[in-house]
Amino acid sequence: MTPREQAVINGRETAEKSAVRELHNYIGGAWSRSDATRFGDVRNPVTDELLARVPLGAASDVDRAVQAGLKAFPGWRRTPPVNRVRFLFALKNLMEKRFDDIASTVTLEHGKTLDESRSSVRRAIDNVDLAIGIPTRMMGTSLEDIASGIDCHTVRQPLGVFAAITPFNFPAMVPMWFLPHAVACGNCFIVKPSERVPLSQMLVFELMQEAGFPAGVVNLVHGAKDAVDGILDHPGIAGVSFVGSSPVAHYVYRRAADKGKRVQALGGAKNFVLVMPDADLPRAAQVSTESCFGCAGERVAEARKIAVGDGLESGVTMGPLITRQHREKVLGYIETGLKEGAKLILDGRGYKDPKHPEGYFLGPSIFEGVTPEMTIGREEIFGPVLCLMKANDFDEAVEVVRRHELGNATSIFTSSGKWAREYRYRVEPSMLG
């Protein structure tokens, strides 16, 4: 047995503790150990190899990050916007130089294919690029004589310390939806990444340190629920952004709003593809399967021949699920669908990767005969499971989409401009194609 194998027996460190990396927080411009007494495993979902040990967090970790942000805020706020974005320019250049390293890290810890990881890293850099333009978008407005002798001026000002609680499915991209824009506007920021996939954010924060951000402007705190509650309850945090499941989104929104914070909470999603009788069926089938089975179905916009395996290998188009527990959850949805009367016309439950028998793989599965009342028709499965429903006419199909409480994105395949326009007017999901 090698030292590394000896160190990860049953997912726990044994004799060779040095073989497993213990992750640190980045607070006040320096790396520091967490006060946490509990640690979680960060595993490669392809091989089940233990990659690192992540602290599950403590309220004291959050408090130190908040205090660092509050200390940095007055000086950062007074820094001219054109000077603030110079640090983002440096970060963008460093992310471009380390592009492949970041993408490989995403694939290593999440399991998605390297092409998918590269696309997500590109979107992360795009957000940094967008934030660099903040100085022009922060300009205020003015209006003379809104009443006799009274002029009105609007000035956009930073508020303080903000935080983001981010999900496991896009570990490099989602934090960049928030951090670059917040700091460009003059705020300080804390990222609490998913404890399942913290490695890519570790690398990005190493680049932030190299980019020279002033101490306390950007902070990284690892953790699970204790860290989340610390963020939601801390009086020094002005606002919170969250991306994750709907139950947790409701929890975050209620708890943070009760403390008077600004809150963005993006929960789960159910996405619909309407295929009309006049559609190009081969094209509709291709796009739908690519959408549904991309990222192993672990994205809220999921909808060729699919090669399942290690995302680092050429030709693989679908990787494993994120954890063994999540695989069991998706299998539970498949069992529920069968019990409720849906027909499983493609069963991916038996798939095993011969190269990686310990991986958390699940082959693509397709149900037909699904109804809106079924569990698999109502809830977000977050796995490679496609549900087919039949509608008697266009109006019925529209109502299925309109009534669903998790409606997020939808597409229509048709040759008719009339139906495409009608669909755009009548459905309510926020993204339509």
Short mmCIF file of C-alpha atoms in Angstrom, two decimals:
data_model
loop_
_atom_site.label_atom_id
_atom_site.label_comp_id
_atom_site.label_asym_id
_atom_site.label_seq_id
_atom_site.Cartn_x
_atom_site.Cartn_y
_atom_site.Cartn_z
CA MET A 1 0.00 0.00 0.00
CA THR A 2 1.37 3.41 -0.98
CA PRO A 3 1.52 6.26 1.55
CA ARG A 4 -1.27 8.03 -0.33
CA GLU A 5 -3.47 4.93 -0.30
CA GLN A 6 -2.73 4.45 3.37
CA ALA A 7 -3.78 8.03 4.02
CA VAL A 8 -7.26 7.72 2.57
CA ILE A 9 -8.56 4.40 3.90
CA ASN A 10 -12.35 4.71 4.27
CA GLY A 11 -12.13 8.39 3.41
CA ARG A 12 -10.23 9.25 6.60
CA GLU A 13 -6.65 10.30 7.18
CA THR A 14 -4.53 7.66 8.86
CA ALA A 15 -0.78 7.45 9.30
CA GLU A 16 0.26 9.74 6.45
CA LYS A 17 -1.67 12.94 7.20
CA SER A 18 0.77 14.94 5.12
CA ALA A 19 -0.44 13.10 2.02
CA VAL A 20 -3.81 14.88 2.20
CA ARG A 21 -4.04 18.63 1.79
CA GLU A 22 -5.97 20.55 4.44
CA LEU A 23 -7.53 23.65 2.91
CA HIS A 24 -7.13 27.09 4.48
CA ASN A 25 -9.23 30.25 4.38
CA TYR A 26 -8.05 33.44 2.70
CA ILE A 27 -8.81 36.33 5.05
CA GLY A 28 -7.32 39.81 5.21
CA GLY A 29 -4.82 39.13 2.45
CA ALA A 30 -3.34 35.98 4.02
CA TRP A 31 -4.01 32.25 4.20
CA SER A 32 -5.02 30.98 7.64
CA ARG A 33 -6.30 27.82 9.28
CA SER A 34 -9.98 27.53 10.10
CA ASP A 35 -11.34 27.28 13.63
CA ALA A 36 -13.48 24.37 12.45
CA THR A 37 -13.41 21.14 14.43
CA ARG A 38 -15.04 19.13 11.65
CA PHE A 39 -13.70 18.47 8.16
CA GLY A 40 -15.21 17.10 4.98
CA ASP A 41 -13.74 15.10 2.13
CA VAL A 42 -13.12 16.59 -1.30
CA ARG A 43 -13.13 13.62 -3.66
CA ASN A 44 -12.53 13.04 -7.34
CA PRO A 45 -15.93 11.75 -8.51
CA VAL A 46 -14.28 9.71 -11.27
CA THR A 47 -11.99 7.66 -9.02
CA ASP A 48 -13.26 8.30 -5.46
CA GLU A 49 -9.73 9.49 -4.62
CA LEU A 50 -9.46 11.82 -1.64
CA LEU A 51 -8.10 15.13 -2.94
CA ALA A 52 -8.24 17.34 0.13
CA ARG A 53 -9.83 17.92 3.51
CA VAL A 54 -12.04 21.00 3.73
CA PRO A 55 -12.94 22.68 7.03
CA LEU A 56 -16.69 22.72 7.57
CA GLY A 57 -16.43 26.20 9.00
CA ALA A 58 -17.24 28.16 12.09
CA ALA A 59 -18.95 31.47 12.82
CA SER A 60 -15.59 32.78 14.05
CA ASP A 61 -14.10 32.24 10.57
CA VAL A 62 -16.90 34.31 9.07
CA ASP A 63 -16.47 37.02 11.68
CA ARG A 64 -12.76 37.37 10.92
CA ALA A 65 -13.52 37.72 7.22
CA VAL A 66 -16.21 40.32 7.90
CA GLN A 67 -13.92 42.31 10.18
CA ALA A 68 -11.21 42.22 7.51
CA GLY A 69 -13.71 43.49 4.95
CA LEU A 70 -15.00 46.23 7.23
CA LYS A 71 -11.44 47.35 7.92
CA ALA A 72 -10.64 47.48 4.20
CA PHE A 73 -13.91 49.09 3.11
CA PRO A 74 -13.26 52.79 3.88
CA GLY A 75 -10.03 52.85 1.89
CA TRP A 76 -11.42 50.70 -0.92
CA ARG A 77 -14.51 52.88 -1.22
CA ARG A 78 -12.33 55.98 -1.57
CA THR A 79 -10.24 54.32 -4.27
CA PRO A 80 -11.30 55.76 -7.65
CA PRO A 81 -13.23 53.20 -9.75
CA VAL A 82 -10.65 53.38 -12.53
CA ASN A 83 -8.02 52.33 -10.01
CA ARG A 84 -10.17 49.57 -8.51
CA VAL A 85 -10.61 47.87 -11.86
CA ARG A 86 -6.85 47.73 -12.40
CA PHE A 87 -6.81 44.83 -9.95
CA LEU A 88 -9.48 43.14 -12.06
CA PHE A 89 -7.36 43.69 -15.16
CA ALA A 90 -4.52 41.92 -13.38
CA LEU A 91 -6.83 39.10 -12.27
CA LYS A 92 -8.17 38.64 -15.78
CA ASN A 93 -4.66 38.37 -17.21
CA LEU A 94 -3.65 35.84 -14.56
CA MET A 95 -6.79 33.77 -15.16
CA GLU A 96 -6.03 33.74 -18.88
CA LYS A 97 -2.48 32.54 -18.17
CA ARG A 98 -3.73 29.81 -15.83
CA PHE A 99 -6.83 29.03 -17.90
CA ASP A 100 -6.04 25.35 -18.42
CA ASP A 101 -5.03 24.86 -14.79
CA ILE A 102 -8.34 26.26 -13.56
CA ALA A 103 -10.32 24.16 -16.05
CA SER A 104 -8.45 20.99 -15.11
CA THR A 105 -9.10 21.68 -11.43
CA VAL A 106 -12.83 22.06 -12.10
CA THR A 107 -12.89 18.72 -13.91
CA LEU A 108 -10.83 17.07 -11.19
CA GLU A 109 -13.14 18.09 -8.35
CA HIS A 110 -16.49 18.13 -10.18
CA GLY A 111 -16.15 15.49 -12.89
CA LYS A 112 -17.55 17.45 -15.84
CA THR A 113 -15.74 17.17 -19.14
CA LEU A 114 -12.74 19.35 -19.85
CA ASP A 115 -14.62 21.16 -22.62
CA GLU A 116 -17.44 21.96 -20.20
CA SER A 117 -14.95 23.17 -17.62
CA ARG A 118 -13.20 25.37 -20.17
CA SER A 119 -16.52 26.92 -21.15
CA SER A 120 -17.34 27.70 -17.52
CA VAL A 121 -13.92 29.25 -16.90
CA ARG A 122 -14.37 31.36 -20.02
CA ARG A 123 -17.69 32.65 -18.63
CA ALA A 124 -15.94 33.41 -15.33
CA ILE A 125 -13.33 35.51 -17.12
CA ASP A 126 -16.07 37.18 -19.16
CA ASN A 127 -17.65 38.36 -15.91
CA VAL A 128 -14.35 39.82 -14.74
CA ASP A 129 -14.08 41.54 -18.12
CA LEU A 130 -17.61 42.92 -17.79
CA ALA A 131 -16.90 44.26 -14.30
CA ILE A 132 -13.90 46.17 -15.64
CA GLY A 133 -16.42 48.44 -17.39
CA ILE A 134 -18.07 49.40 -14.08
CA PRO A 135 -16.70 52.99 -14.04
CA THR A 136 -18.94 53.97 -16.95
CA ARG A 137 -21.97 52.10 -15.62
CA MET A 138 -21.68 53.58 -12.11
CA MET A 139 -22.27 57.10 -13.33
CA GLY A 140 -25.26 58.75 -11.68
CA THR A 141 -28.04 60.90 -13.11
CA SER A 142 -29.29 64.42 -12.55
CA LEU A 143 -32.44 66.35 -13.34
CA GLU A 144 -32.94 70.08 -12.96
CA ASP A 145 -36.09 71.63 -11.54
CA ILE A 146 -37.97 68.55 -10.39
CA ALA A 147 -39.77 71.23 -8.40
CA SER A 148 -39.28 74.97 -8.35
CA GLY A 149 -35.64 75.65 -7.54
CA ILE A 150 -34.94 71.99 -6.71
CA ASP A 151 -32.57 69.75 -8.65
CA CYS A 152 -32.28 65.97 -8.22
CA HIS A 153 -29.00 64.05 -8.29
CA THR A 154 -28.59 60.26 -8.12
CA VAL A 155 -25.24 58.87 -6.97
CA ARG A 156 -24.39 55.15 -6.91
CA GLN A 157 -22.39 54.27 -3.80
CA PRO A 158 -20.92 51.05 -2.36
CA LEU A 159 -22.49 49.71 0.82
CA GLY A 160 -19.89 47.59 2.59
CA VAL A 161 -19.25 43.85 2.83
CA PHE A 162 -21.18 41.39 0.67
CA ALA A 163 -21.02 37.59 0.51
CA ALA A 164 -21.84 34.82 -1.95
CA ILE A 165 -22.79 31.24 -1.09
CA THR A 166 -22.14 29.28 -4.26
CA PRO A 167 -23.10 25.80 -5.57
CA PHE A 168 -21.13 22.76 -6.66
CA ASN A 169 -22.17 22.61 -10.31
CA PHE A 170 -20.12 25.58 -11.63
CA PRO A 171 -17.38 26.12 -9.04
CA ALA A 172 -15.29 28.55 -11.10
CA MET A 173 -18.06 30.47 -12.85
CA VAL A 174 -20.79 31.23 -10.31
CA PRO A 175 -18.61 33.10 -7.78
CA MET A 176 -17.58 35.38 -10.64
CA TRP A 177 -21.23 36.31 -11.21
CA PHE A 178 -20.91 38.38 -8.05
CA LEU A 179 -17.39 39.10 -6.79
CA PRO A 180 -15.91 41.15 -9.67
CA HIS A 181 -18.94 43.44 -9.91
CA ALA A 182 -19.18 43.96 -6.15
CA VAL A 183 -15.52 44.90 -5.69
CA ALA A 184 -15.49 47.05 -8.83
CA CYS A 185 -18.33 49.05 -7.28
CA GLY A 186 -16.25 49.60 -4.15
CA ASN A 187 -17.59 46.86 -1.88
CA CYS A 188 -15.59 44.15 -0.12
CA PHE A 189 -16.49 40.52 -0.66
CA ILE A 190 -16.57 37.05 0.91
CA VAL A 191 -16.97 33.83 -1.08
CA LYS A 192 -18.22 30.70 0.67
CA PRO A 193 -17.75 27.99 -2.01
CA SER A 194 -19.46 24.63 -1.93
CA GLU A 195 -17.59 22.35 0.42
CA ARG A 196 -17.79 19.68 -2.29
CA VAL A 197 -15.76 21.67 -4.84
CA PRO A 198 -13.50 24.22 -3.12
CA LEU A 199 -10.29 23.62 -5.07
CA SER A 200 -10.95 25.83 -8.09
CA GLN A 201 -11.76 28.79 -5.82
CA MET A 202 -8.54 28.13 -3.91
CA LEU A 203 -6.67 28.55 -7.18
CA VAL A 204 -8.61 31.67 -8.19
CA PHE A 205 -7.92 33.29 -4.82
CA GLU A 206 -4.23 32.51 -5.17
CA LEU A 207 -4.43 34.52 -8.39
CA MET A 208 -6.28 37.33 -6.59
CA GLN A 209 -3.47 37.44 -4.06
CA GLU A 210 -0.98 37.62 -6.91
CA ALA A 211 -3.05 40.37 -8.56
CA GLY A 212 -2.44 42.49 -5.47
CA PHE A 213 -5.95 43.18 -4.16
CA PRO A 214 -5.63 45.14 -0.90
CA ALA A 215 -5.95 43.05 2.26
CA GLY A 216 -9.57 42.40 3.20
CA VAL A 217 -11.16 43.37 -0.11
CA VAL A 218 -11.61 39.74 -1.18
CA ASN A 219 -11.95 36.86 1.28
CA LEU A 220 -12.53 33.10 1.03
CA VAL A 221 -14.19 31.15 3.84
CA HIS A 222 -14.79 27.41 3.65
CA GLY A 223 -17.62 25.69 5.43
CA ALA A 224 -21.05 24.13 5.47
CA LYS A 225 -24.19 25.15 7.39
CA ASP A 226 -22.39 26.79 10.32
CA ALA A 227 -20.54 29.08 7.94
CA VAL A 228 -23.72 29.80 5.99
CA ASP A 229 -25.61 30.75 9.15
CA GLY A 230 -22.67 32.89 10.21
CA ILE A 231 -22.96 34.82 6.95
CA LEU A 232 -26.74 35.16 7.14
CA ASP A 233 -26.72 36.39 10.74
CA HIS A 234 -23.67 38.64 10.80
CA PRO A 235 -24.65 42.31 11.23
CA GLY A 236 -21.55 43.43 9.34
CA ILE A 237 -22.67 41.87 6.04
CA ALA A 238 -24.83 44.17 3.90
CA GLY A 239 -26.09 41.60 1.42
CA VAL A 240 -25.95 37.96 0.38
CA SER A 241 -26.14 36.18 -2.98
CA PHE A 242 -27.01 32.49 -3.09
CA VAL A 243 -27.29 29.85 -5.82
CA GLY A 244 -28.48 26.35 -4.99
CA SER A 245 -31.56 24.25 -4.28
CA SER A 246 -34.99 25.81 -3.75
CA PRO A 247 -35.40 24.72 -0.09
CA VAL A 248 -32.06 26.27 0.83
CA ALA A 249 -32.81 29.36 -1.29
CA HIS A 250 -36.01 29.92 0.72
CA TYR A 251 -34.05 29.43 3.95
CA VAL A 252 -31.35 31.88 2.91
CA TYR A 253 -33.85 34.48 1.75
CA ARG A 254 -35.99 34.37 4.88
CA ARG A 255 -33.11 34.31 7.36
CA ALA A 256 -31.00 36.99 5.68
CA ALA A 257 -33.97 39.27 4.95
CA ASP A 258 -35.07 38.96 8.57
CA LYS A 259 -31.68 40.44 9.49
CA GLY A 260 -32.27 43.38 7.15
CA LYS A 261 -29.87 42.25 4.43
CA ARG A 262 -30.25 42.59 0.70
CA VAL A 263 -30.69 39.09 -0.73
CA GLN A 264 -30.38 37.39 -4.11
CA ALA A 265 -31.49 33.75 -3.87
CA LEU A 266 -31.55 31.61 -7.01
CA GLY A 267 -33.11 28.21 -6.35
CA GLY A 268 -33.82 25.09 -8.38
CA ALA A 269 -35.21 25.00 -11.88
CA LYS A 270 -37.24 22.89 -14.24
CA ASN A 271 -36.68 23.55 -17.92
CA PHE A 272 -38.97 22.73 -20.82
CA VAL A 273 -38.40 22.06 -24.50
CA LEU A 274 -41.58 22.22 -26.61
CA VAL A 275 -41.30 20.23 -29.84
CA MET A 276 -44.08 21.08 -32.29
CA PRO A 277 -45.28 18.67 -35.03
CA ASP A 278 -43.61 20.82 -37.71
CA ALA A 279 -40.22 20.83 -35.95
CA ASP A 280 -36.94 19.55 -37.36
CA LEU A 281 -37.00 16.42 -35.18
CA PRO A 282 -33.36 15.32 -35.62
CA ARG A 283 -32.19 18.80 -34.68
CA ALA A 284 -34.59 18.99 -31.74
CA ALA A 285 -33.43 15.59 -30.48
CA GLN A 286 -29.76 16.52 -30.78
CA VAL A 287 -30.08 19.84 -28.96
CA SER A 288 -32.34 18.41 -26.25
CA THR A 289 -30.02 15.52 -25.40
CA GLU A 290 -26.94 17.74 -25.41
CA SER A 291 -28.72 20.15 -23.10
CA CYS A 292 -30.15 17.52 -20.76
CA PHE A 293 -27.09 15.33 -20.38
CA GLY A 294 -24.40 18.04 -20.38
CA CYS A 295 -22.62 18.32 -17.01
CA ALA A 296 -24.30 14.97 -16.16
CA GLY A 297 -27.55 16.91 -15.84
CA GLU A 298 -26.14 18.93 -12.92
CA ARG A 299 -27.10 22.35 -14.16
CA VAL A 300 -30.27 24.39 -14.22
CA ALA A 301 -30.30 24.77 -18.02
CA GLU A 302 -29.93 21.15 -19.01
CA ALA A 303 -32.23 19.82 -21.52
CA ARG A 304 -25.20 12.97 -30.08
CA LYS A 305 -23.91 9.96 -29.06
CA ILE A 306 -23.01 10.25 -25.39
CA ALA A 307 -19.68 8.91 -24.15
CA VAL A 308 -19.62 8.58 -20.35
CA GLY A 309 -16.29 8.56 -18.53
CA ASP A 310 -13.41 10.60 -17.13
CA GLY A 311 -13.88 14.21 -18.20
CA LEU A 312 -10.13 14.60 -18.67
CA GLU A 313 -10.14 12.01 -21.46
CA SER A 314 -10.61 13.04 -25.08
CA GLY A 315 -13.97 12.12 -26.58
CA VAL A 316 -15.87 11.89 -23.29
CA THR A 317 -19.09 13.92 -23.39
CA MET A 318 -20.53 13.18 -19.94
CA GLY A 319 -18.78 12.73 -16.61
CA PRO A 320 -19.93 11.32 -13.25
CA LEU A 321 -22.23 12.86 -10.68
CA ILE A 322 -20.69 14.98 -7.96
CA THR A 323 -20.86 12.54 -5.02
CA ARG A 324 -21.93 9.00 -4.22
CA GLN A 325 -24.78 10.43 -2.15
CA HIS A 326 -26.03 12.57 -5.03
CA ARG A 327 -25.96 9.54 -7.32
CA GLU A 328 -28.17 7.70 -4.85
CA LYS A 329 -30.55 10.67 -4.78
CA VAL A 330 -30.91 10.64 -8.58
CA LEU A 331 -31.42 6.86 -8.52
CA GLY A 332 -34.21 7.48 -6.02
CA TYR A 333 -35.94 9.78 -8.49
CA ILE A 334 -35.76 7.08 -11.16
CA GLU A 335 -37.33 4.55 -8.78
CA THR A 336 -40.05 7.05 -7.89
CA GLY A 337 -40.79 7.69 -11.55
CA LEU A 338 -41.27 3.97 -12.15
CA LYS A 339 -43.54 3.62 -9.12
CA GLU A 340 -45.68 6.54 -10.27
CA GLY A 341 -46.25 4.98 -13.68
CA ALA A 342 -43.74 6.59 -16.03
CA LYS A 343 -42.08 4.31 -18.59
CA LEU A 344 -38.28 4.14 -18.52
CA ILE A 345 -37.34 3.76 -22.19
CA LEU A 346 -33.60 4.31 -21.62
CA ASP A 347 -32.17 2.97 -18.37
CA GLY A 348 -28.71 4.25 -17.41
CA ARG A 349 -28.66 2.75 -13.92
CA GLY A 350 -26.47 -0.17 -14.85
CA TYR A 351 -23.63 1.83 -16.38
CA LYS A 352 -20.17 1.19 -14.96
CA ASP A 353 -16.95 2.72 -16.26
CA PRO A 354 -14.57 -0.23 -16.60
CA LYS A 355 -11.58 2.07 -16.08
CA HIS A 356 -13.02 3.65 -12.94
CA PRO A 357 -15.35 1.20 -11.17
CA GLU A 358 -15.36 3.36 -8.02
CA GLY A 359 -16.61 6.46 -9.86
CA TYR A 360 -20.03 7.99 -9.30
CA PHE A 361 -21.26 7.30 -12.82
CA LEU A 362 -24.86 7.11 -13.99
CA GLY A 363 -25.76 6.62 -17.62
CA PRO A 364 -28.37 8.76 -19.40
CA SER A 365 -31.97 7.79 -18.63
CA ILE A 366 -35.16 8.77 -20.46
CA PHE A 367 -38.75 8.53 -19.21
CA GLU A 368 -41.86 8.80 -21.35
CA GLY A 369 -45.45 9.10 -20.22
CA VAL A 370 -44.53 11.65 -17.57
CA THR A 371 -47.31 13.90 -16.26
CA PRO A 372 -46.99 17.27 -14.50
CA GLU A 373 -48.33 15.71 -11.29
CA MET A 374 -45.56 13.10 -11.01
CA THR A 375 -42.62 13.76 -8.71
CA ILE A 376 -40.17 13.61 -11.62
CA GLY A 377 -42.38 16.10 -13.46
CA ARG A 378 -42.51 18.52 -10.53
CA GLU A 379 -39.08 18.44 -8.93
CA GLU A 380 -35.59 19.27 -10.15
CA ILE A 381 -33.75 15.95 -10.52
CA PHE A 382 -30.31 17.48 -11.12
CA GLY A 383 -29.05 14.42 -12.92
CA PRO A 384 -28.97 12.86 -16.42
CA VAL A 385 -32.68 12.05 -16.56
CA LEU A 386 -34.87 13.33 -19.42
CA CYS A 387 -38.65 13.38 -18.90
CA LEU A 388 -40.95 13.29 -21.94
CA MET A 389 -44.52 14.63 -21.68
CA LYS A 390 -47.20 14.66 -24.37
CA ALA A 391 -49.67 17.50 -24.80
CA ASN A 392 -52.85 17.35 -26.85
CA ASP A 393 -52.33 20.79 -28.34
CA PHE A 394 -50.30 23.98 -28.13
CA ASP A 395 -52.50 25.53 -25.45
CA GLU A 396 -52.08 22.55 -23.14
CA ALA A 397 -48.31 22.60 -23.60
CA VAL A 398 -48.18 26.29 -22.75
CA GLU A 399 -50.18 25.72 -19.57
CA VAL A 400 -47.79 22.98 -18.43
CA VAL A 401 -44.91 25.43 -18.71
CA ARG A 402 -46.80 28.37 -17.20
CA ARG A 403 -48.04 26.45 -14.16
CA HIS A 404 -44.71 25.03 -13.09
CA GLU A 405 -43.33 26.84 -10.04
CA LEU A 406 -39.70 26.09 -10.98
CA GLY A 407 -39.94 27.34 -14.57
CA ASN A 408 -36.51 28.73 -15.46
CA ALA A 409 -35.73 28.30 -19.15
CA THR A 410 -37.66 27.02 -22.12
CA SER A 411 -37.22 26.51 -25.85
CA ILE A 412 -39.55 25.81 -28.74
CA PHE A 413 -38.72 23.88 -31.91
CA THR A 414 -41.03 24.83 -34.76
CA SER A 415 -40.97 25.95 -38.37
CA SER A 416 -43.79 28.40 -37.70
CA GLY A 417 -43.04 31.99 -36.86
CA LYS A 418 -46.60 32.27 -35.55
CA TRP A 419 -46.13 29.56 -32.92
CA ALA A 420 -42.69 30.86 -31.94
CA ARG A 421 -44.08 34.36 -31.40
CA GLU A 422 -47.13 33.08 -29.53
CA TYR A 423 -44.94 30.98 -27.25
CA ARG A 424 -42.72 33.95 -26.46
CA TYR A 425 -45.74 36.00 -25.43
CA ARG A 426 -47.49 33.40 -23.32
CA VAL A 427 -44.86 31.56 -21.30
CA GLU A 428 -43.30 33.01 -18.15
CA PRO A 429 -39.83 31.43 -17.65
CA SER A 430 -37.14 34.08 -17.73
CA MET A 431 -35.03 32.56 -20.51
CA LEU A 432 -36.49 31.51 -23.85
CA GLY A 433 -34.95 30.14 -27.02
#
